[in-house]
Amino acid sequence: MLIAPSLLSADFGNLERDVLMLNHSEADWLHIDVMDGVFVPNISFGLPVCQAIQKTAKKPMDVHLMIVKPENYVAAFKDAGADYISVHYEACTHLHRTLQQIKQLGCKAGVAINPHTPVSLLEEVIEHTDLVCMMSVNPGFGGQKFIERTYKKIEQLKEIIIRNSADTLIEIDGGVNLHNAPLLKAAGADVLVAGSFVFGAASPKDTIAALKKV
Ligand code: DX5
Ligand code: ZN
């Protein structure tokens, strides 16, 4: 599985140090959580911080947009270094169009779904979706408890991907740790996001290595 540590739990006063640590770790991607205080009840950071990360990051930047009207900002996030851009199903009236827009920019297109959103709603867009960011907590905050129904949703999504001959990656975001990682892998997850579990550890680098070994 690919491991994508979330910089939401990094030390923002020492962001360059933490990005350098990720460069030298076994992390595959950098997960970047953008929150607008409207789509989610929290504000994290936006374009200037992404640009700052881009200057140091040596790995793909996986940008998770928890914002309303993401179609207005995808080009700016591409310019700020995004390789993957995920928009929320719940925030997109014209999701099909927004996915095309992301691909036309040369980025990989992702759809994020809240815990209450059934995976069956992705059937019509799955062939245009490079990544599904399945929320295993309600978006907005790090350090929340993993929602157990996620395993079932992964299995259902895998079935949709196979049935449509798509090559979509399944990413799990929220409450990931070494206890649930093997179960997520067995259910069919391809990418694990981990924020507080990595940055709250005595050695974030060793924790990433341990997740990578699962
Ligand atoms: C939550 C974010 C997550 C968050 C995960 O809204 O999308 O990426 O950083 O944090 P943990 O791993 O602490 O649940
Ligand atoms: Zn995220």
mmCIF file of N, CA and C and ligand atoms in Angstrom, residues 31 33 64 66 173 193, ligand 2:
data_model
loop_
_atom_site.group_PDB
_atom_site.id
_atom_site.type_symbol
_atom_site.label_atom_id
_atom_site.label_comp_id
_atom_site.label_asym_id
_atom_site.label_seq_id
_atom_site.Cartn_x
_atom_site.Cartn_y
_atom_site.Cartn_z
ATOM 1 N N HIS A 31 0.029 14.143 1.902
ATOM 2 C CA HIS A 31 -1.407 14.446 1.880
ATOM 3 C C HIS A 31 -1.613 15.845 2.466
ATOM 4 N N ASP A 33 -4.330 18.782 3.407
ATOM 5 C CA ASP A 33 -5.739 19.001 3.730
ATOM 6 C C ASP A 33 -6.084 20.483 3.720
ATOM 7 N N HIS A 64 -6.265 17.402 -0.866
ATOM 8 C CA HIS A 64 -7.643 17.055 -0.496
ATOM 9 C C HIS A 64 -8.375 18.364 -0.213
ATOM 10 N N MET A 66 -11.281 20.328 0.952
ATOM 11 C CA MET A 66 -12.518 20.327 1.738
ATOM 12 C C MET A 66 -13.069 21.740 1.688
ATOM 13 N N ASP A 173 -8.930 7.829 4.584
ATOM 14 C CA ASP A 173 -8.506 9.065 5.243
ATOM 15 C C ASP A 173 -9.253 9.264 6.558
ATOM 16 N N VAL A 193 -3.919 7.317 4.385
ATOM 17 C CA VAL A 193 -3.545 8.641 4.899
ATOM 18 C C VAL A 193 -3.403 8.495 6.415
HETATM 19 ZN ZN ZN B 2 -7.493 14.451 4.066
#
